[in-house]
Coordinates of C-alpha atoms in Angstrom, one line a residue:
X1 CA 0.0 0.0 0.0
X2 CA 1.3 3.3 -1.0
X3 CA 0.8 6.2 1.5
X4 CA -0.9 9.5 -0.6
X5 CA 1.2 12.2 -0.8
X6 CA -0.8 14.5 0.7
X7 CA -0.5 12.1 4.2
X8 CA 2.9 11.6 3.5
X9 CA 4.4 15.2 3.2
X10 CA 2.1 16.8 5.8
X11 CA 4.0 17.2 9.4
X12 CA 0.9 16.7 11.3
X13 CA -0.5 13.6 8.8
X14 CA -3.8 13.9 8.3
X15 CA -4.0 17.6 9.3
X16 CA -3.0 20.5 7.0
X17 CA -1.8 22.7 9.7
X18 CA -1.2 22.7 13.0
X19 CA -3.8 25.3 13.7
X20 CA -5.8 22.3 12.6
X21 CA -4.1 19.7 14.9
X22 CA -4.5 22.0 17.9
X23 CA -7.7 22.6 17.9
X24 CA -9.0 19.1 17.0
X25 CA -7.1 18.0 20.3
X26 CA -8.0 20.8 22.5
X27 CA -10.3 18.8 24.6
X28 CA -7.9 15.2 24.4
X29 CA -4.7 16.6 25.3
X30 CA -3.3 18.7 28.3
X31 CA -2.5 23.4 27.7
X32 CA 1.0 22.0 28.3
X33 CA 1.6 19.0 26.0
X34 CA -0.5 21.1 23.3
X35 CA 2.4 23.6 24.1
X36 CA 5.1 21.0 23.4
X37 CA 3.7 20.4 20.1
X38 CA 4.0 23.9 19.3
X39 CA 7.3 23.7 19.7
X40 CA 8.3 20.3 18.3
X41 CA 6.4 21.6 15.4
X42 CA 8.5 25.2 15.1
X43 CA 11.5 23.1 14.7
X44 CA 10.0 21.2 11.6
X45 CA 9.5 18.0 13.3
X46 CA 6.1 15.8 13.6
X47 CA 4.7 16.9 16.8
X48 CA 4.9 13.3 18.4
X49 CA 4.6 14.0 22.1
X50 CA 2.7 11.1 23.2
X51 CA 0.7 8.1 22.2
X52 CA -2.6 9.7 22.4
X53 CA -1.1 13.0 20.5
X54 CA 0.3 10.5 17.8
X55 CA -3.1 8.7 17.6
X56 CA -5.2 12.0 17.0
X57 CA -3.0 12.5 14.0
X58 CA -3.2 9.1 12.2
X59 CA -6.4 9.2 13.0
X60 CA -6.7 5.8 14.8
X61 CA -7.0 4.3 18.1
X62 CA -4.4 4.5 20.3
X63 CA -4.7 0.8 21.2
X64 CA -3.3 0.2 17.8
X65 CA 0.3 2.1 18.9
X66 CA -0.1 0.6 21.9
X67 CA 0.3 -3.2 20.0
X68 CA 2.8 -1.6 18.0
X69 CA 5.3 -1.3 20.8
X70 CA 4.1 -4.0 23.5
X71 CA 3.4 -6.5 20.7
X72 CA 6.3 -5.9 17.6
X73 CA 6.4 -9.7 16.5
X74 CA 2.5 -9.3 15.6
X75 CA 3.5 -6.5 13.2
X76 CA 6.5 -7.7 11.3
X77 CA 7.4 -10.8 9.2
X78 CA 10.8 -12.4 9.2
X79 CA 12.2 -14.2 6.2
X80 CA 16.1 -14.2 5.0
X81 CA 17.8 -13.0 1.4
X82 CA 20.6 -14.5 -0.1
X83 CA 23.7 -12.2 0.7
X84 CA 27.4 -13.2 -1.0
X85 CA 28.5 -16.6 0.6
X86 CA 25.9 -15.5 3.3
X87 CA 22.3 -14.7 4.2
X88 CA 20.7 -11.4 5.3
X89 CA 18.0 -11.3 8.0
X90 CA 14.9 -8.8 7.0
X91 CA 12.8 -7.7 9.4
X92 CA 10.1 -6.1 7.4
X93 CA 7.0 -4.0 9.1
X94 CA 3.4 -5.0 8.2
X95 CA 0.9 -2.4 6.8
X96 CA -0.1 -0.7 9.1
X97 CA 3.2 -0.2 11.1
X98 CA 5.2 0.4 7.9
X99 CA 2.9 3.4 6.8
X100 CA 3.5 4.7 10.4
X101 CA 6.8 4.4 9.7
X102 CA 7.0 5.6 6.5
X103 CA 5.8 9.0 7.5
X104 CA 8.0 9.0 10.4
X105 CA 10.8 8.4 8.6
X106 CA 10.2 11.3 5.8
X107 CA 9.4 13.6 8.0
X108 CA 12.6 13.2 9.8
X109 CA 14.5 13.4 6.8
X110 CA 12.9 16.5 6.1
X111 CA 14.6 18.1 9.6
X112 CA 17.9 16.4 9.4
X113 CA 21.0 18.2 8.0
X114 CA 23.1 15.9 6.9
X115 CA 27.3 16.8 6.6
X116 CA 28.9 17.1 3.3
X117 CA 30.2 13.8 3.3
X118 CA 27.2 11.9 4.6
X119 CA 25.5 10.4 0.7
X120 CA 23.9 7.3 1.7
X121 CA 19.9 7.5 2.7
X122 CA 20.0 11.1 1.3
X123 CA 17.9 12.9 -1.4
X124 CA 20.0 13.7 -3.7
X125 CA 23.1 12.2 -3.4
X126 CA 24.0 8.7 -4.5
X127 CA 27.5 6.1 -4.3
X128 CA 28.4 7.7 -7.7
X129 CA 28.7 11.1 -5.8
X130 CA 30.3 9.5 -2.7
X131 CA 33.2 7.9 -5.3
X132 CA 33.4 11.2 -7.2
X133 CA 34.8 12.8 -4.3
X134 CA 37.8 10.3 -4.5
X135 CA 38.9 11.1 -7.5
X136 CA 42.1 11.4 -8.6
X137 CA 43.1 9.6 -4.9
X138 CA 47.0 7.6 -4.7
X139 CA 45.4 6.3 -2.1
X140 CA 42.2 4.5 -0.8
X141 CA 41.2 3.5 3.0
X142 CA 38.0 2.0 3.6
X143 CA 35.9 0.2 6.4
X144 CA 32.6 -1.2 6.6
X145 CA 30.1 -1.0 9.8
X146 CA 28.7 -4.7 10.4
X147 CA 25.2 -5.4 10.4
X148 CA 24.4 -1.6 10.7
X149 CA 20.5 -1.5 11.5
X150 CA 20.6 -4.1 14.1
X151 CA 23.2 -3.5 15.7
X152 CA 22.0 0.1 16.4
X153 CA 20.3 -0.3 19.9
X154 CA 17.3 1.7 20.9
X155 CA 18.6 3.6 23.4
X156 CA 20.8 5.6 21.0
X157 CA 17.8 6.0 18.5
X158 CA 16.0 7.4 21.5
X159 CA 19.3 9.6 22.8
X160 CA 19.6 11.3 18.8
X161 CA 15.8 11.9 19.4
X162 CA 16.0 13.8 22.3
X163 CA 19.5 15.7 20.5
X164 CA 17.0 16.6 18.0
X165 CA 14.5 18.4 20.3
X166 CA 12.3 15.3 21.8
X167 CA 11.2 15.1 25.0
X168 CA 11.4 11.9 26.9
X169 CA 7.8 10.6 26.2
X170 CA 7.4 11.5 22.3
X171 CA 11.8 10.2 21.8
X172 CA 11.3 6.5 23.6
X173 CA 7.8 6.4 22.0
X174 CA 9.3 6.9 18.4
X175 CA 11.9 4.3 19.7
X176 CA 9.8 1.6 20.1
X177 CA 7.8 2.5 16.7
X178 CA 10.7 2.0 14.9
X179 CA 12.8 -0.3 16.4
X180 CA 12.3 -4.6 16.5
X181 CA 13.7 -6.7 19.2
X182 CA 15.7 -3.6 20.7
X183 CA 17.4 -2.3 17.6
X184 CA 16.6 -0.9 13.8
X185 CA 15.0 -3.0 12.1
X186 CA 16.8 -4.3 8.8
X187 CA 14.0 -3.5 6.4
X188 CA 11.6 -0.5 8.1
X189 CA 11.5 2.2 6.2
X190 CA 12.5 4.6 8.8
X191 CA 15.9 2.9 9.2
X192 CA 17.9 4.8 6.9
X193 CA 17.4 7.9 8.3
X194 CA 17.5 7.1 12.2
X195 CA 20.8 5.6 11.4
X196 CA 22.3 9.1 9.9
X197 CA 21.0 10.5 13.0
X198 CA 22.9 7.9 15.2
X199 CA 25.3 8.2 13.5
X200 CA 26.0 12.3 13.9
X201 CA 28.3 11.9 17.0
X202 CA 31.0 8.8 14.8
X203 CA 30.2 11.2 11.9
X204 CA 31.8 14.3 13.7
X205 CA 34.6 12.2 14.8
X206 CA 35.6 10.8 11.0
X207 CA 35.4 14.2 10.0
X208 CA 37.7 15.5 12.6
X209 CA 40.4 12.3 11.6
X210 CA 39.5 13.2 7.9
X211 CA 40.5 17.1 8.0
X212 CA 43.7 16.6 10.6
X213 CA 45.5 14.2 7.6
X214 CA 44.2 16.7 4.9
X215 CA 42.2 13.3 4.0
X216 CA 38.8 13.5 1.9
X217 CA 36.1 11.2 3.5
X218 CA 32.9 10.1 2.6
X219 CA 29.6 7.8 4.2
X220 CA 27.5 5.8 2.5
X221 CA 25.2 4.0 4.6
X222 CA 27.5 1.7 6.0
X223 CA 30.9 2.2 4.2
X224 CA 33.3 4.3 5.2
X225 CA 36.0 6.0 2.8
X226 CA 39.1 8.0 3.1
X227 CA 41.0 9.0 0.1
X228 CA 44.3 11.4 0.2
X229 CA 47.1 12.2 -3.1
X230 CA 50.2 12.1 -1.0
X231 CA 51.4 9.4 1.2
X232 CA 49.3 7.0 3.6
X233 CA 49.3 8.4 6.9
X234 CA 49.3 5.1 8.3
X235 CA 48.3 6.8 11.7
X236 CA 44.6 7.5 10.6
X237 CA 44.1 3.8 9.9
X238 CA 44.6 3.5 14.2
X239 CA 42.5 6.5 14.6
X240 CA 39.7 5.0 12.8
X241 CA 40.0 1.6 14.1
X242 CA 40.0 3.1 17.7
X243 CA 36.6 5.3 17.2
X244 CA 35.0 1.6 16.9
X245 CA 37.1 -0.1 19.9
X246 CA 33.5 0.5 21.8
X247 CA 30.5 1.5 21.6
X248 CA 27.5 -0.3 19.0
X249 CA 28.9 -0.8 16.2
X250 CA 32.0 -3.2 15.4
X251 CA 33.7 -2.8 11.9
X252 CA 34.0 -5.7 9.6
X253 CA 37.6 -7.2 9.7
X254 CA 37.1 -8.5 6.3
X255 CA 36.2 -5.3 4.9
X256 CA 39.2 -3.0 6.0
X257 CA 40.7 -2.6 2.8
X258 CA 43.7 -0.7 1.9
X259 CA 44.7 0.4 -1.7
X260 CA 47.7 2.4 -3.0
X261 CA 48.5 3.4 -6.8
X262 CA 49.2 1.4 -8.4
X263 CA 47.1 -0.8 -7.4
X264 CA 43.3 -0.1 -8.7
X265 CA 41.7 2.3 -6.8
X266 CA 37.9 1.4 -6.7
X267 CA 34.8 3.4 -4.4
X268 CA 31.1 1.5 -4.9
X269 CA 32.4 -0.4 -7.6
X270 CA 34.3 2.7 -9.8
X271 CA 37.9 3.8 -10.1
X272 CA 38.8 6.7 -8.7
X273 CA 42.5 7.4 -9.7
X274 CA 41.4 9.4 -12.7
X275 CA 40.2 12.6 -13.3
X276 CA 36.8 11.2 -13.8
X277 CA 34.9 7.9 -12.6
X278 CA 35.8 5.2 -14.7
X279 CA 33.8 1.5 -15.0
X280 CA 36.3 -1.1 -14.3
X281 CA 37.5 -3.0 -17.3
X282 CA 35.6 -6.0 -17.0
X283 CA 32.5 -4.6 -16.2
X284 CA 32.8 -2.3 -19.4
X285 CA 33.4 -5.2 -21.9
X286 CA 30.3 -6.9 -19.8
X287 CA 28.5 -4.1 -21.2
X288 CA 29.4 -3.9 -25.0
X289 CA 28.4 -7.7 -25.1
X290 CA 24.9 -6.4 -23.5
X291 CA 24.9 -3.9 -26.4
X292 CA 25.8 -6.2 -28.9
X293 CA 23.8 -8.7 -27.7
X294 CA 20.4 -6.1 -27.8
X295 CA 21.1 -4.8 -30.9
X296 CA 20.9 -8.4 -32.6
X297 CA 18.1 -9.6 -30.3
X298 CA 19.6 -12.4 -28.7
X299 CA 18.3 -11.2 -25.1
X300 CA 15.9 -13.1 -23.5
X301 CA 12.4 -10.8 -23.3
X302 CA 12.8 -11.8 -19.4
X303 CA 16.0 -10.6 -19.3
X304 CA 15.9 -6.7 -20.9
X305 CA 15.2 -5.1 -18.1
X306 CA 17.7 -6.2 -16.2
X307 CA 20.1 -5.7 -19.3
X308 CA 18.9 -2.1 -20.2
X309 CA 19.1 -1.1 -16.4
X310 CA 22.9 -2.2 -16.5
X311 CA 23.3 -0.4 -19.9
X312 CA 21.3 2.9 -17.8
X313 CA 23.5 2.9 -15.2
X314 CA 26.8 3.0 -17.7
X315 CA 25.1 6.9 -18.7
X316 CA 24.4 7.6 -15.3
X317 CA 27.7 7.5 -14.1
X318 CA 28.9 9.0 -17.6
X319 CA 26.8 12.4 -16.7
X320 CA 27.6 12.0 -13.3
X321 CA 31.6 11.9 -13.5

């Protein structure tokens, strides 16, 4: 089910203002908390300061949200995608809970600023951006965060909630919305975002490693890279590895890499030692036998799709370098 735009970009859902909101709760809710919304609202966030505030605005009963966070394994299904050598757990909301989510989650977006080098899970930006940043690089450092979403605990989704402007209430009630068996859920759709706002603190901290080696840095989603055209400072690999020595998230050991020229130089999949992106070498000839292969019609009809979307992607990343 897809939420209507109208529901989707409004900040108080199925109100059009908050003069709207208000008045519709006057008799339901407290001078004070109606007062909190105010203020939640002046800082461009959905005024969620309670279950029963939440409940006028989605316009249901607030035994629902009440299931939703004292009862998560009714609302969610569990099944497993193949993932390399390995297999990914998805934790994906039901209906109801994922339009909830949903609008959480945009309306979020809406009020976070995310730093220059932040491209993943924001309009706008893309892993061909992220790699275009490291171009022309001698040098490539990157590490990736393992099993991101769940292995951000609620506690700090509720903590960047409150750094945002949330009281108590409306930041551990959002929590619990938006989190499954204590932690984001790999596959709500508010995920993405919470986890840039998680994030903000390890984000401040890269940046701070980033500009004291005259190093250029960039996050997407879960992959970190540093980039630099003199010499490896070998000391901000220990600086990096040290940010993750505690707290939630652990770095994959398979997936600190480390690549000097001449040796290729690849971000997301492109090479970066160049003035512009380049596709790597095998992955171009892939493609000219897609195009040869089209143009005498020897794809399978199934099959064009996914042929024309790799062939779509070779001119994105052509007006994009």
């Amino acid at each position: 089910m897809r939420l209507p735009h109208p529901l989707l970009n409004s900040q108080f859902f199925q109100y059009a203002s908050l003069s709207e909101l208000l008045k519709a709760t006057e008799r339901a809710l407290s001078e004070s908390e109606r007062e909190l919304m105010l203020q939640l609202s002046g800082k461009g966030l959905p005024p969620i300061s309670s279950r029963a505030a939440l409940a006028a605005m989605l316009g249901i009963n607030e035994g629902l949200i009440w299931s939703f966070e004292a009862r998560p394994g009714r609302h969610y299904r569990t099944f497993y995608i193949p993932k390399g050598k390995d297999v990914r757990r998805i934790d994906a909301p039901r209906v109801a809970l994922k339009i909830v989510q949903k609008w959480i989650g945009f309306q979020l977006a809406k009020a976070y600023l995310p730093p220059e080098h932040v491209c993943g899970f924001v309009e706008g930006r893309s892993h061909i951006d992220a790699a275009r940043i490291h171009c022309r690089a001698t040098w490539v450092f990157g590490v990736d965060i393992q099993n991101f979403f769940p292995t951000t605990p609620i506690d700090v989704v509720a903590r960047a909630l409150l750094d945002i402007g949330y009281h108590e209430l409306g930041a551990v009630l959002i929590s619990r919305l938006c989190c499954f068996e204590n932690a984001l859920a790999q596959g709500a759709p508010s995920s993405p975002i919470l986890s840039n706002m998680c994030f903000a603190s390890y984000d401040q901290r890269l940046k701070a490693i980033a500009d004291r080696y005259g190093a250029r840095l960039t996050r997407y989603a879960d992959d970190i890279v540093f980039s630099g055209q003199d010499d490896f400072p070998v000391a901000l690999k220990e600086e990096v590895l040290g940010i993750f020595a505690s707290g939630p998230w652990a770095l994959s050991n398979q997936k600190i890499k480390l690549a000097v020229w001449p040796q290729r130089l690849k971000v997301h999949g492109l090479l970066v030692h160049g003035d512009q992106l380049r596709l790597t070498k095998g992955y171009r000839n892939r493609l000219r036998a897609y195009e040869h292969l089209l143009a005498a019609g020897k794809i399978r009809a199934e099959s064009i799709s996914v042929v024309r979307g790799h062939l779509g992607y070779k001119d994105q990343v052509a007006k994009r370098a």
